[in-house]
mmCIF file of C-alpha atoms and ligand atoms in Angstrom:
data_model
loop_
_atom_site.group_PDB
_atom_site.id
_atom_site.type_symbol
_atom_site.label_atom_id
_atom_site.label_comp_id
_atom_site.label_asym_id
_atom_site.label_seq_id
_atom_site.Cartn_x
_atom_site.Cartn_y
_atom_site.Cartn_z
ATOM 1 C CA UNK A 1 -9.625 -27.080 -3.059
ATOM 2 C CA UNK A 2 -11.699 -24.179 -4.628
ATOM 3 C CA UNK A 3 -11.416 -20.564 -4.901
ATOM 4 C CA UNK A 4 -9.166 -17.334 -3.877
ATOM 5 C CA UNK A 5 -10.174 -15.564 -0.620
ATOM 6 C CA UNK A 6 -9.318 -11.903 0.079
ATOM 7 C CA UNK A 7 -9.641 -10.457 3.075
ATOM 8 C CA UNK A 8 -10.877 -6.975 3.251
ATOM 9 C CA UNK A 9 -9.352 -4.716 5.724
ATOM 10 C CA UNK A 10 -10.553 -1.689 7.022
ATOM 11 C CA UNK A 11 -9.177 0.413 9.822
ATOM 12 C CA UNK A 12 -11.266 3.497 12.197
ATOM 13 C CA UNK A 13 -13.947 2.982 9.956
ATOM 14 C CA UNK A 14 -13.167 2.798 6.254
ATOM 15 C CA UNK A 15 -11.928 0.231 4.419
ATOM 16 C CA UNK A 16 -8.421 0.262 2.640
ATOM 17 C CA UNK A 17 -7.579 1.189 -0.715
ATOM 18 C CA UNK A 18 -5.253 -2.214 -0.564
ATOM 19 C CA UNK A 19 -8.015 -4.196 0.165
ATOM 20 C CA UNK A 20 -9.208 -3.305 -3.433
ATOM 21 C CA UNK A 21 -5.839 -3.953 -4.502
ATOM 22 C CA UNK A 22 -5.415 -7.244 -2.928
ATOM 23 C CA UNK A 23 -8.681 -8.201 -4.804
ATOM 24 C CA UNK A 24 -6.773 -7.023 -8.098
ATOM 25 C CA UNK A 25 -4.291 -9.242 -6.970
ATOM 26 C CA UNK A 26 -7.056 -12.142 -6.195
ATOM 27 C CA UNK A 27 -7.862 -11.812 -9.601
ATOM 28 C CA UNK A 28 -4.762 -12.277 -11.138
ATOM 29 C CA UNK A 29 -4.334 -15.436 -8.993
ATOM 30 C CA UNK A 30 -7.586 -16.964 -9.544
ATOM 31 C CA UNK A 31 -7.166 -16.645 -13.224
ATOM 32 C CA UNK A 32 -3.779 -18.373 -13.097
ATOM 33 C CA UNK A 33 -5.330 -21.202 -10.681
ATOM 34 C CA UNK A 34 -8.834 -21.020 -12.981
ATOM 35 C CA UNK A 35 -11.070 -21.120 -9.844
ATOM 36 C CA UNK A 36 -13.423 -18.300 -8.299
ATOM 37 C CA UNK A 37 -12.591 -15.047 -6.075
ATOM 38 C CA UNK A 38 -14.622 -14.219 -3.393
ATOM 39 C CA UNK A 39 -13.393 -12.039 -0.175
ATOM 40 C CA UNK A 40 -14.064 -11.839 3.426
ATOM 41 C CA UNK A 41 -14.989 -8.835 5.960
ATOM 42 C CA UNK A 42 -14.233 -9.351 9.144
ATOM 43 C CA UNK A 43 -16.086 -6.693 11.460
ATOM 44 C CA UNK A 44 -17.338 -3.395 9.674
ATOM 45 C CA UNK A 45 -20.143 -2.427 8.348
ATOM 46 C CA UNK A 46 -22.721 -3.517 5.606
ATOM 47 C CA UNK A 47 -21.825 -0.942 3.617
ATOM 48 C CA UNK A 48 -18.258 -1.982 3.340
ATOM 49 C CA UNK A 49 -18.959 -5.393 2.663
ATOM 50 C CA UNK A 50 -21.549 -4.151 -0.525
ATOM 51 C CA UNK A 51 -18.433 -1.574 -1.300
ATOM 52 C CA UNK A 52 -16.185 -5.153 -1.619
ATOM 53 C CA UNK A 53 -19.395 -6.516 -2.969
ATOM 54 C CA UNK A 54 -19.468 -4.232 -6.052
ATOM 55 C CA UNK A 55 -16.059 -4.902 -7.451
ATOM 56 C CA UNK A 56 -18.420 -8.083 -8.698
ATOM 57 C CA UNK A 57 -17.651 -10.652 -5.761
ATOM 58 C CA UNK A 58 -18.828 -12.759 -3.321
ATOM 59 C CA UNK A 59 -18.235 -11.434 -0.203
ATOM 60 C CA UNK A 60 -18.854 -12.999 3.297
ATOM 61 C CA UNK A 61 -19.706 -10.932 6.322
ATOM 62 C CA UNK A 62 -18.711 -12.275 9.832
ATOM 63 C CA UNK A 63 -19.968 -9.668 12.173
ATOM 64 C CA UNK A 64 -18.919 -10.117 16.102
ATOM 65 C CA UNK A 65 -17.977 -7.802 19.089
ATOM 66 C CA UNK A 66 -14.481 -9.703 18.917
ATOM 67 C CA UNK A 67 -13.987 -8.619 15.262
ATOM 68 C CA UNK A 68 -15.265 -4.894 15.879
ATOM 69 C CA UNK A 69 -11.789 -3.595 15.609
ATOM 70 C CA UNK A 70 -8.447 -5.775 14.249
ATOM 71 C CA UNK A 71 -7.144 -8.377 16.447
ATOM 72 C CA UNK A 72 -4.763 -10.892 15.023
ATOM 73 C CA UNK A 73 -5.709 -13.693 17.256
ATOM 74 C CA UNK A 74 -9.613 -13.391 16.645
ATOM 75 C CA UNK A 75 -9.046 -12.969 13.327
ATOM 76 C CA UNK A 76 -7.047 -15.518 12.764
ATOM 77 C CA UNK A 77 -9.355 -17.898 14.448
ATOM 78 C CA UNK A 78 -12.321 -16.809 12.370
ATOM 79 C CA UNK A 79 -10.000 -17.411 9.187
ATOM 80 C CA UNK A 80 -8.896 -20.452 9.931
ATOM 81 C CA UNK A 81 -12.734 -21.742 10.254
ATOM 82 C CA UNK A 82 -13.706 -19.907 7.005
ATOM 83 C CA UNK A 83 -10.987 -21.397 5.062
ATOM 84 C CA UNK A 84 -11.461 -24.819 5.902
ATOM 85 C CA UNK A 85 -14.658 -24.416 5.431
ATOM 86 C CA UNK A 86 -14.610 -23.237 1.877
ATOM 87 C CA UNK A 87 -11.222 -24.974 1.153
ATOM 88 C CA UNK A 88 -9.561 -22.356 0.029
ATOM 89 C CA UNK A 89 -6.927 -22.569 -2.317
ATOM 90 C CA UNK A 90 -5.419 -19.190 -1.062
ATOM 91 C CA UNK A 91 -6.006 -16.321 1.227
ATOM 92 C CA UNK A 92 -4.438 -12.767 0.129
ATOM 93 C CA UNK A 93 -4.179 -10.005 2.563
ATOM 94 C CA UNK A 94 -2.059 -6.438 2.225
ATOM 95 C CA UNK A 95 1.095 -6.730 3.344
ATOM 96 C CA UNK A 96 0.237 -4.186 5.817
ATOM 97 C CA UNK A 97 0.872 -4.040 9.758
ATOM 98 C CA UNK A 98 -1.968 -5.653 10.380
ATOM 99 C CA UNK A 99 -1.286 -8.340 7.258
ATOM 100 C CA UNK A 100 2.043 -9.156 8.499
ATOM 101 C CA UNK A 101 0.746 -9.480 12.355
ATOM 102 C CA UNK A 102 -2.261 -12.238 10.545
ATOM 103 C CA UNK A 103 -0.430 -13.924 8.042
ATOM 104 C CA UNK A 104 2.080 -15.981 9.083
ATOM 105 C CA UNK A 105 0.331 -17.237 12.187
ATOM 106 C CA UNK A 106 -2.773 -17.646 10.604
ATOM 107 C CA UNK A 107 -0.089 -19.921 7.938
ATOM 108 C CA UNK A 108 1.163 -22.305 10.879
ATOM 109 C CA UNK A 109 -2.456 -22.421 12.129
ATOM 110 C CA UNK A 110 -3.818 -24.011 8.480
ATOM 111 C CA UNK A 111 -0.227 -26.324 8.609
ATOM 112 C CA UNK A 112 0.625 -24.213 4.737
ATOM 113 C CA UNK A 113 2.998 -21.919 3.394
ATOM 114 C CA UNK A 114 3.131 -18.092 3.526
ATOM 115 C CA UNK A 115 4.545 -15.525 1.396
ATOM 116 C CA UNK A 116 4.927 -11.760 1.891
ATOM 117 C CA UNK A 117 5.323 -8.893 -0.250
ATOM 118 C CA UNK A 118 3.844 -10.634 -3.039
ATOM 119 C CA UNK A 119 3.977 -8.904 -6.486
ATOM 120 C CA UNK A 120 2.597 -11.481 -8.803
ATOM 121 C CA UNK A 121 0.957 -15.003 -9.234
ATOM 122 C CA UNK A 122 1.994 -17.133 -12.220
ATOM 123 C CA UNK A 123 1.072 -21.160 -12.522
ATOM 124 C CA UNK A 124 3.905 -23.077 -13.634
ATOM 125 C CA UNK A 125 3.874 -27.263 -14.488
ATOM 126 C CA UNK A 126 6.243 -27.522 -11.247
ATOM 127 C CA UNK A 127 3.438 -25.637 -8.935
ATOM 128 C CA UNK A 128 2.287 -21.880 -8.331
ATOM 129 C CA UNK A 129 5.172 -19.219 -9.157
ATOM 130 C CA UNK A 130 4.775 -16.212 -6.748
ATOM 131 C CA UNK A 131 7.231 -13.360 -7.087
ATOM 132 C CA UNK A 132 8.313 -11.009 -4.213
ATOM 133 C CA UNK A 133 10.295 -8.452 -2.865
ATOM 134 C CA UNK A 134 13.262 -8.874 -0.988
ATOM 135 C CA UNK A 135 15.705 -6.715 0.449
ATOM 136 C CA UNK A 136 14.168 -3.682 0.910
ATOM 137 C CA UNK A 137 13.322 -5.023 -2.710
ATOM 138 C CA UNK A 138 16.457 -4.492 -4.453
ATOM 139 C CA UNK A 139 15.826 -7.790 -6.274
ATOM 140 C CA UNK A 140 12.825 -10.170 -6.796
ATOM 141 C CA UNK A 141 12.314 -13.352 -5.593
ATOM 142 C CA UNK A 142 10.763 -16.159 -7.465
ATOM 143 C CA UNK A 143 9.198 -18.311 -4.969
ATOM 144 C CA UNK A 144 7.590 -22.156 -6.183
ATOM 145 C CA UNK A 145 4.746 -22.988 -3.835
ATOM 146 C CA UNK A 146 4.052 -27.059 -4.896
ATOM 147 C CA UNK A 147 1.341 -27.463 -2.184
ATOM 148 C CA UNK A 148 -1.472 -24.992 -1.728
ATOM 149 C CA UNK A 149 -3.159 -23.804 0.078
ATOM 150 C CA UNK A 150 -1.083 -20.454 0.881
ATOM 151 C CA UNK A 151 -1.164 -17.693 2.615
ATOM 152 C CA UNK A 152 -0.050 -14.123 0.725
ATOM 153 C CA UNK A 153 0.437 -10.696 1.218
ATOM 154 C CA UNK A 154 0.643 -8.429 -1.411
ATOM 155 C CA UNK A 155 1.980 -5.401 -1.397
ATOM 156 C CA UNK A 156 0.685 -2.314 -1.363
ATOM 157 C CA UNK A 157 0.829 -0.127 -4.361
ATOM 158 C CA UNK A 158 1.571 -2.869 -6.977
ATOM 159 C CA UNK A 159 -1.363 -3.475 -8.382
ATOM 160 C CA UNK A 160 -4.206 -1.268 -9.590
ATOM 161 C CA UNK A 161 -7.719 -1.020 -7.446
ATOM 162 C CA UNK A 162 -10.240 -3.517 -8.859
ATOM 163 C CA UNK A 163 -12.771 -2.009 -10.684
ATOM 164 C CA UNK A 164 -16.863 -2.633 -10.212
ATOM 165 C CA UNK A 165 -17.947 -5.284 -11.215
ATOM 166 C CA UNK A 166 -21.553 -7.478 -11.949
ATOM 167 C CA UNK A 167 -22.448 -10.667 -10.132
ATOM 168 C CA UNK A 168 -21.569 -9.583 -6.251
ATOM 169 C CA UNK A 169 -23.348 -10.371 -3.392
ATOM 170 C CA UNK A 170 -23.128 -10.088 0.832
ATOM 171 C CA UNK A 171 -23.697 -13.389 2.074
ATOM 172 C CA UNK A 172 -23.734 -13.262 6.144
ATOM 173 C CA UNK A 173 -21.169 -15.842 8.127
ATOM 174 C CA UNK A 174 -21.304 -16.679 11.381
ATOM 175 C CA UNK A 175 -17.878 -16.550 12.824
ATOM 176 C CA UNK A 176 -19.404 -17.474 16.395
ATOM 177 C CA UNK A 177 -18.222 -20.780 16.995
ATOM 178 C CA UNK A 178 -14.540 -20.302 15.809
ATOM 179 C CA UNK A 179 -14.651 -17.324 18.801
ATOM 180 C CA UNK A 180 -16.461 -19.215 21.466
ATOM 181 C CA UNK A 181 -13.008 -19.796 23.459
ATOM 182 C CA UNK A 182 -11.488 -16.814 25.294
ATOM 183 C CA UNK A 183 -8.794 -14.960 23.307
ATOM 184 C CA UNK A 184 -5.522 -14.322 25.224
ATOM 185 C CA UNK A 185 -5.473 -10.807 23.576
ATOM 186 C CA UNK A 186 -8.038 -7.944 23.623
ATOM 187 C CA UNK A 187 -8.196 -5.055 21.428
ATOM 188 C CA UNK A 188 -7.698 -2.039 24.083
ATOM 189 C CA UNK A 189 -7.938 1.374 21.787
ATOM 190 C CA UNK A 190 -5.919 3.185 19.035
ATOM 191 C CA UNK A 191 -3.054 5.195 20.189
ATOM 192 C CA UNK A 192 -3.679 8.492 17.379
ATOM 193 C CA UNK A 193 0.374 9.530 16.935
ATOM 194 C CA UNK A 194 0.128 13.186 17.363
ATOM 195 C CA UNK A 195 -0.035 15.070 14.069
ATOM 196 C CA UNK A 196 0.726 18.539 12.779
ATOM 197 C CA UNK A 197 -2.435 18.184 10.543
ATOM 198 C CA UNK A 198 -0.832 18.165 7.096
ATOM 199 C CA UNK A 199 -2.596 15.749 4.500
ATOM 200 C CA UNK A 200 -0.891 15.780 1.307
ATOM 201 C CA UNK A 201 -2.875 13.150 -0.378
ATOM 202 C CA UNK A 202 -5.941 15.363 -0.762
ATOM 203 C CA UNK A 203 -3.718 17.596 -2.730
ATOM 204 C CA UNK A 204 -3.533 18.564 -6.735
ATOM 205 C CA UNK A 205 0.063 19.444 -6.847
ATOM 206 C CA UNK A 206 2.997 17.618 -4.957
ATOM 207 C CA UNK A 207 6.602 19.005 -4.823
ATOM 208 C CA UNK A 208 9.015 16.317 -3.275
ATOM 209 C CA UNK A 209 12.324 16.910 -2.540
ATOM 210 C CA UNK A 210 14.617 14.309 -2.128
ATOM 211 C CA UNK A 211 18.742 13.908 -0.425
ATOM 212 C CA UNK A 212 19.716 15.771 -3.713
ATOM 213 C CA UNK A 213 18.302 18.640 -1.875
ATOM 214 C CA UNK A 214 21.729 18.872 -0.002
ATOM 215 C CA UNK A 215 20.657 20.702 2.834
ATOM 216 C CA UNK A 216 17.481 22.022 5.191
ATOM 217 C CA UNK A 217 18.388 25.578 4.434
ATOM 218 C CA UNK A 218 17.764 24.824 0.522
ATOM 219 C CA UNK A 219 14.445 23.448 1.087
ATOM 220 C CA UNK A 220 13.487 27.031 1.241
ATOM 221 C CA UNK A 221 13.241 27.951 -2.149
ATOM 222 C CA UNK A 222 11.672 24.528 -2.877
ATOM 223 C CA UNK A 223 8.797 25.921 -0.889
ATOM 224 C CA UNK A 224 8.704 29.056 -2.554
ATOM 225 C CA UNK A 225 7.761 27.109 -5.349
ATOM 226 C CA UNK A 226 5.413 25.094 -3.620
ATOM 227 C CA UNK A 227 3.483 28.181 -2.597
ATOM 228 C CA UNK A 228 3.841 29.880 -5.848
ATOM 229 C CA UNK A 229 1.772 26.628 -7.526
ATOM 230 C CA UNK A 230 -0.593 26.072 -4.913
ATOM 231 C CA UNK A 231 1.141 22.815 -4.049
ATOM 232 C CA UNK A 232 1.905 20.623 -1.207
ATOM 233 C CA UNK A 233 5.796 20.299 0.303
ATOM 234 C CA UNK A 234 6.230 16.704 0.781
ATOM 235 C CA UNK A 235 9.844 14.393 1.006
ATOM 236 C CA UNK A 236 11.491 11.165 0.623
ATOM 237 C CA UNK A 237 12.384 9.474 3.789
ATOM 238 C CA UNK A 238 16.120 10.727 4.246
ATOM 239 C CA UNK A 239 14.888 14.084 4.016
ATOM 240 C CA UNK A 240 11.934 13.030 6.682
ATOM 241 C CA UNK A 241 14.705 10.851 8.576
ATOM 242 C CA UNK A 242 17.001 14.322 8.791
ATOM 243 C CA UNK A 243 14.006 16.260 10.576
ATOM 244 C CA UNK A 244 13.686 18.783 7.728
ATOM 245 C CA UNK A 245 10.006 17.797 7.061
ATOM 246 C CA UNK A 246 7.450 16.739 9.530
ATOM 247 C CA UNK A 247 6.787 12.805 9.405
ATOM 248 C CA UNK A 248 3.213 13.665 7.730
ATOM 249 C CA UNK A 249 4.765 14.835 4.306
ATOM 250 C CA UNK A 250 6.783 11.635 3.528
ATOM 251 C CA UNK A 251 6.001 9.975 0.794
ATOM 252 C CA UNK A 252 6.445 6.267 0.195
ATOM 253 C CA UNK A 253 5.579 2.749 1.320
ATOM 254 C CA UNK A 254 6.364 3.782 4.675
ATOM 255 C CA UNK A 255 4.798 7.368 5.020
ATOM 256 C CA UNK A 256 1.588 8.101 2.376
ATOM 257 C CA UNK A 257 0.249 7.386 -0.746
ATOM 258 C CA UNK A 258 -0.373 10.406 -2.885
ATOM 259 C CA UNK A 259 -2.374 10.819 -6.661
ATOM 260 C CA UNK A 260 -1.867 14.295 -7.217
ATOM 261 C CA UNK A 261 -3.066 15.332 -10.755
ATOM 262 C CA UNK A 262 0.911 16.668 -10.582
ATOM 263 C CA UNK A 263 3.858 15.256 -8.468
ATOM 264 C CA UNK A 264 7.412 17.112 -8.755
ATOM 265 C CA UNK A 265 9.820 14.957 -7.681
ATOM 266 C CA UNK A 266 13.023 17.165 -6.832
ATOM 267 C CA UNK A 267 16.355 15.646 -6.034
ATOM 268 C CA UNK A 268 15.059 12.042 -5.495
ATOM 269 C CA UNK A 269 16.601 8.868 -7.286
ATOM 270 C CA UNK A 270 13.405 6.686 -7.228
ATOM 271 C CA UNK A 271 13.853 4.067 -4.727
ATOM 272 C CA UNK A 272 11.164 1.726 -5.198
ATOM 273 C CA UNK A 273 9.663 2.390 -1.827
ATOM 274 C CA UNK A 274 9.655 6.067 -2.935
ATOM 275 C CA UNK A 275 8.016 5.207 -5.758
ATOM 276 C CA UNK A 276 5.539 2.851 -4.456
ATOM 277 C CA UNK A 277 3.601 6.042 -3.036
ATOM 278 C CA UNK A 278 3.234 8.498 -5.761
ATOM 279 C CA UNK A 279 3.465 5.939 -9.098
ATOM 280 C CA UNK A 280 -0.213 6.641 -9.261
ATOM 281 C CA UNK A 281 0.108 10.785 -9.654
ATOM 282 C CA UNK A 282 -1.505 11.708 -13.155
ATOM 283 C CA UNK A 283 1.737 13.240 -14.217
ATOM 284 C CA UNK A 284 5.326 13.002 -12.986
ATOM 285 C CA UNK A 285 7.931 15.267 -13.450
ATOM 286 C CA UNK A 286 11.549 14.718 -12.137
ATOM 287 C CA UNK A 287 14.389 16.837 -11.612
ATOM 288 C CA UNK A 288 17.334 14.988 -10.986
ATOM 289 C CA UNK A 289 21.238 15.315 -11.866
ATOM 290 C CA UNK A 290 21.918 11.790 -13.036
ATOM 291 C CA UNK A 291 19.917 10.790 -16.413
ATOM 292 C CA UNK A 292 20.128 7.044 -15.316
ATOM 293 C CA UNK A 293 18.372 7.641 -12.185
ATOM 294 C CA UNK A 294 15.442 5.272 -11.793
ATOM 295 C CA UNK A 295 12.941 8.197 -11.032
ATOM 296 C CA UNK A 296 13.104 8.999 -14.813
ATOM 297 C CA UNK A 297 11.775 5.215 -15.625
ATOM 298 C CA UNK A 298 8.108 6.810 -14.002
ATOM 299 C CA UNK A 299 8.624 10.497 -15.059
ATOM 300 C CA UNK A 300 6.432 11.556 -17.913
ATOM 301 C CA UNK A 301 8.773 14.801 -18.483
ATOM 302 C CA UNK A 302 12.170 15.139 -16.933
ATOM 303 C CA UNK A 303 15.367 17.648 -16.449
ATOM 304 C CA UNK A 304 18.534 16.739 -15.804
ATOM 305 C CA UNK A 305 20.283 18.877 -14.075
ATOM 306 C CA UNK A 306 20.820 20.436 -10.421
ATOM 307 C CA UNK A 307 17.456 21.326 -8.979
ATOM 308 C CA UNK A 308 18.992 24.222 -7.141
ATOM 309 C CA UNK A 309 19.509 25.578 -10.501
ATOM 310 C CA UNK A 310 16.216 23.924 -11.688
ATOM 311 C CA UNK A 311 13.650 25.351 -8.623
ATOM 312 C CA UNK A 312 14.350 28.989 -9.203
ATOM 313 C CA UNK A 313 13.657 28.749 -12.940
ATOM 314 C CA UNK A 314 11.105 26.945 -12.539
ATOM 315 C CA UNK A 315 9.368 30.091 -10.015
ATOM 316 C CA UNK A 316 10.527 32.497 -12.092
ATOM 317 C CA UNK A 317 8.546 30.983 -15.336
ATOM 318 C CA UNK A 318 5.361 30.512 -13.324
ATOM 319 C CA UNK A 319 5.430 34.515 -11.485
ATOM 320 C CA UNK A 320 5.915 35.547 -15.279
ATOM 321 C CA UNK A 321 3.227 33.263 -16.652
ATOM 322 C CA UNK A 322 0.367 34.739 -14.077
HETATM 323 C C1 LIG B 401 11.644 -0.641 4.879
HETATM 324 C C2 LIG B 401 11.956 0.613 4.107
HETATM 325 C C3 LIG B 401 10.968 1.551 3.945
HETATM 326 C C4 LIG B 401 11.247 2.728 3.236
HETATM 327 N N1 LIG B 401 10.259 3.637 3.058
HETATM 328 C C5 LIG B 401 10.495 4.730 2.337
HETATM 329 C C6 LIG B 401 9.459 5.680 2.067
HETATM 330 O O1 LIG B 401 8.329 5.555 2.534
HETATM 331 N N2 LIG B 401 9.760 6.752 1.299
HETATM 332 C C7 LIG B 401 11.000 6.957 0.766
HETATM 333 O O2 LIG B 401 11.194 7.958 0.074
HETATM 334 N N3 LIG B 401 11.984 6.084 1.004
HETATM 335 C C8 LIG B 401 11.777 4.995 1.778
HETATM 336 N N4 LIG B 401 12.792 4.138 2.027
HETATM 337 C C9 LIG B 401 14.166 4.532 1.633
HETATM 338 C C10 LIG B 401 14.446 4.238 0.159
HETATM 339 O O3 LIG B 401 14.958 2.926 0.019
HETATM 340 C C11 LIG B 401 15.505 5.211 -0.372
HETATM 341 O O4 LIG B 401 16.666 5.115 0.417
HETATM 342 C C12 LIG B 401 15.019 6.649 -0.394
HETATM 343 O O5 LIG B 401 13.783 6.761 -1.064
HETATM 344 C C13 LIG B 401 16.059 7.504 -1.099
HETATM 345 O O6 LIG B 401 15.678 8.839 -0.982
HETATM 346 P P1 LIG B 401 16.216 9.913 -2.017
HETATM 347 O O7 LIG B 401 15.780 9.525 -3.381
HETATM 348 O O8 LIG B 401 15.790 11.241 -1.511
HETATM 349 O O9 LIG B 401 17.777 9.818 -1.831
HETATM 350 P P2 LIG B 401 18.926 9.178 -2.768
HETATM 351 O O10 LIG B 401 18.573 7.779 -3.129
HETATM 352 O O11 LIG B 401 20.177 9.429 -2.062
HETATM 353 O O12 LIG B 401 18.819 10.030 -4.088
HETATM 354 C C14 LIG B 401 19.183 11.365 -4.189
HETATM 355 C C15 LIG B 401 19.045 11.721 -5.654
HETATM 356 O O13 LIG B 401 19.293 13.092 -5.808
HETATM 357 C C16 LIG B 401 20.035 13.293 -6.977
HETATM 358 N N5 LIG B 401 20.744 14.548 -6.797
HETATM 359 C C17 LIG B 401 21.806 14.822 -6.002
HETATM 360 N N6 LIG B 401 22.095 16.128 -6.039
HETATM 361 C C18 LIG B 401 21.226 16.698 -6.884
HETATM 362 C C19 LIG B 401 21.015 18.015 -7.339
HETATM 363 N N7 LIG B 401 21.765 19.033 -6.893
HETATM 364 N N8 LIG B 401 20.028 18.236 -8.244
HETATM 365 C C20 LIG B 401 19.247 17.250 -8.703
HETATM 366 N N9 LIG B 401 19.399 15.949 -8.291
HETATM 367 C C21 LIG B 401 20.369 15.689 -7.391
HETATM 368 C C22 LIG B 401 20.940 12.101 -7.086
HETATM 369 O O14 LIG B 401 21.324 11.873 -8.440
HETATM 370 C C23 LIG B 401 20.037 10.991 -6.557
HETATM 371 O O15 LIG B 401 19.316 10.362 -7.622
HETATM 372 C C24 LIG B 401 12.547 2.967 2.719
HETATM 373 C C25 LIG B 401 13.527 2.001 2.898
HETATM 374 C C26 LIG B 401 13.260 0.859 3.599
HETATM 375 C C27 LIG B 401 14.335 -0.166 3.775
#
């Protein structure tokens, strides 16, 4: 057995932050394992495999109509054939839609195990330690793997982007026999869910209100401040769930990432799929009534105290300050 393999994904023509992440994640796990990291691209273009390539790995290219765009059963089959092939000790993939639609079959295919929502790699005298969320990741998991190879996806968000890196390289791989058969499934197109246009991660400033907002009529003055700083309005996912913001402004490991150079949280106790969104925002500020609410364990400055006494203040000192 030799070496960690990440698989780079890319979707309508980029690739993924969380590929980068995976590879932090490959990292971690080929250090605990001492053996090599090198990742895979399966379809795209040169110039995402030399984007993978200059985080300082190996990085093999399998280019092929059938991988043009993602399809779990052609990738799967090009996988399998690639691990075998290189022996692979593990293969990491973001526990994305498309990660979670790979993984586990691609597991049964190579006869190993698979674990998602991976969040750290330790080596341990009784085998591989992973840990992972579970429930909605109220606690962590500690899962012993005695038998590699594994599958893994890791979850987005958890681990910083690898950075560049010396020694990469694009080597070309032929996925062409491993796709000779016909598939049973065919990539048709990509359905674009109809959107109001809003993209709050290109913005500076983030205000995010949260259920401690109370009600839609209050979100109001919320935006008052928004507008009075420039910033964009964005929610947690009961405030998204209640209609009161469009889908495109949640934030969270089910709506966007942001990395504002600010993020206001308002109103919003700090679930960890809340946080897994907007942990990477240069600075954090929280407004929230309870001091123990976990929001304040990623806050660099924080109030407690009602935000619908908070928000006006807040407007007031900023209209005085221009
Ligand atoms: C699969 C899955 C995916 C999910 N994805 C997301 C996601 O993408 N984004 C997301 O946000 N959540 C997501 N969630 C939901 C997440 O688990 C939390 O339930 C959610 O983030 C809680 O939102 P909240 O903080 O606004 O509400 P609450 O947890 O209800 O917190 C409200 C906070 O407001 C405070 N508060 C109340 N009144 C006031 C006041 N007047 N002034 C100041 N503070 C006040 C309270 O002290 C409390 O801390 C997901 C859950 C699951 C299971």
């Amino acid at each position: 057995m030799s070496g960690v393999l990440v698989l780079a994904e890319h979707r309508e023509g980029a690739l993924r932050d969380a590929s980068f992440e995976t590879m932090a994640a490959g990292r971690q796990l080929a250090e605990a394992l001492g053996t090599d990291l090198s990742a895979v691209l399966l379809g795209g273009t040169p110039e995402m495999a030399q984007l993978v390539a200059d985080r300082g790995v190996k990085v093999r290219h399998a280019r092929h109509e059938l991988l043009a765009a993602f399809n779990s059963e052609a990738y799967q089959r090009a996988l399998v054939a690639l691990v075998q092939e290189l022996a692979s000790d593990a293969v990491l993939m973001p526990h994305s839609s498309f990660g979670n639609d790979l993984g586990p079959s691609l597991a049964v295919a190579l006869g190993c195990g698979a674990v998602s929502d991976c969040i750290g790699f330790e080596k341990t005298d009784a085998g591989l330690k992973v840990t992972r969320g579970m429930y909605a990741s109220k606690l962590h998991a500690e899962v012993l793997v005695p038998e590699l190879p594994l599958v893994a996806m890791v979850r987005q968000s958890e681990f910083k982007q690898a950075g560049p890196g010396d020694g990469g390289a694009v080597e070309a791989w032929d996925p062409g026999p491993a796709l000779a058969e016909p598939l049973r499934t065919r990539f048709i197109s990509v359905e674009e869910v109809p959107t109001t246009g809003i993209d709050i991660t290109k913005a500076d400033v983030v205000i995010a209100v949260g259920r401690g907002v109370k009600e839609e009529a209050n979100i109001a003055a919320v935006r008052e401040l928004a507008d009075s700083l420039g910033a964009v309005l964005a929610g947690s996912r009961p405030v998204i769930d209640a209609g009161w913001l469009e889908k495109e402004r949640q934030v969270g490991s089910s709506g966007k990432t942001v990395k504002p150079k600010l993020y206001i949280a308002l109103g919003i106790s700090g679930a960890f799929q809340h946080v897994a969104g907007m942990k990477g925002a240069e600075t954090i500020v929280a407004v929230n009534k309870d001091p123990h609410a976990p929001i304040f364990g990623v806050a660099h400055y924080g109030i407690v105290d009602d935000l619908l006494k908070v928000v006006p203040v807040l407007r007031q000192k900023l209209v005085e300050a221009k």
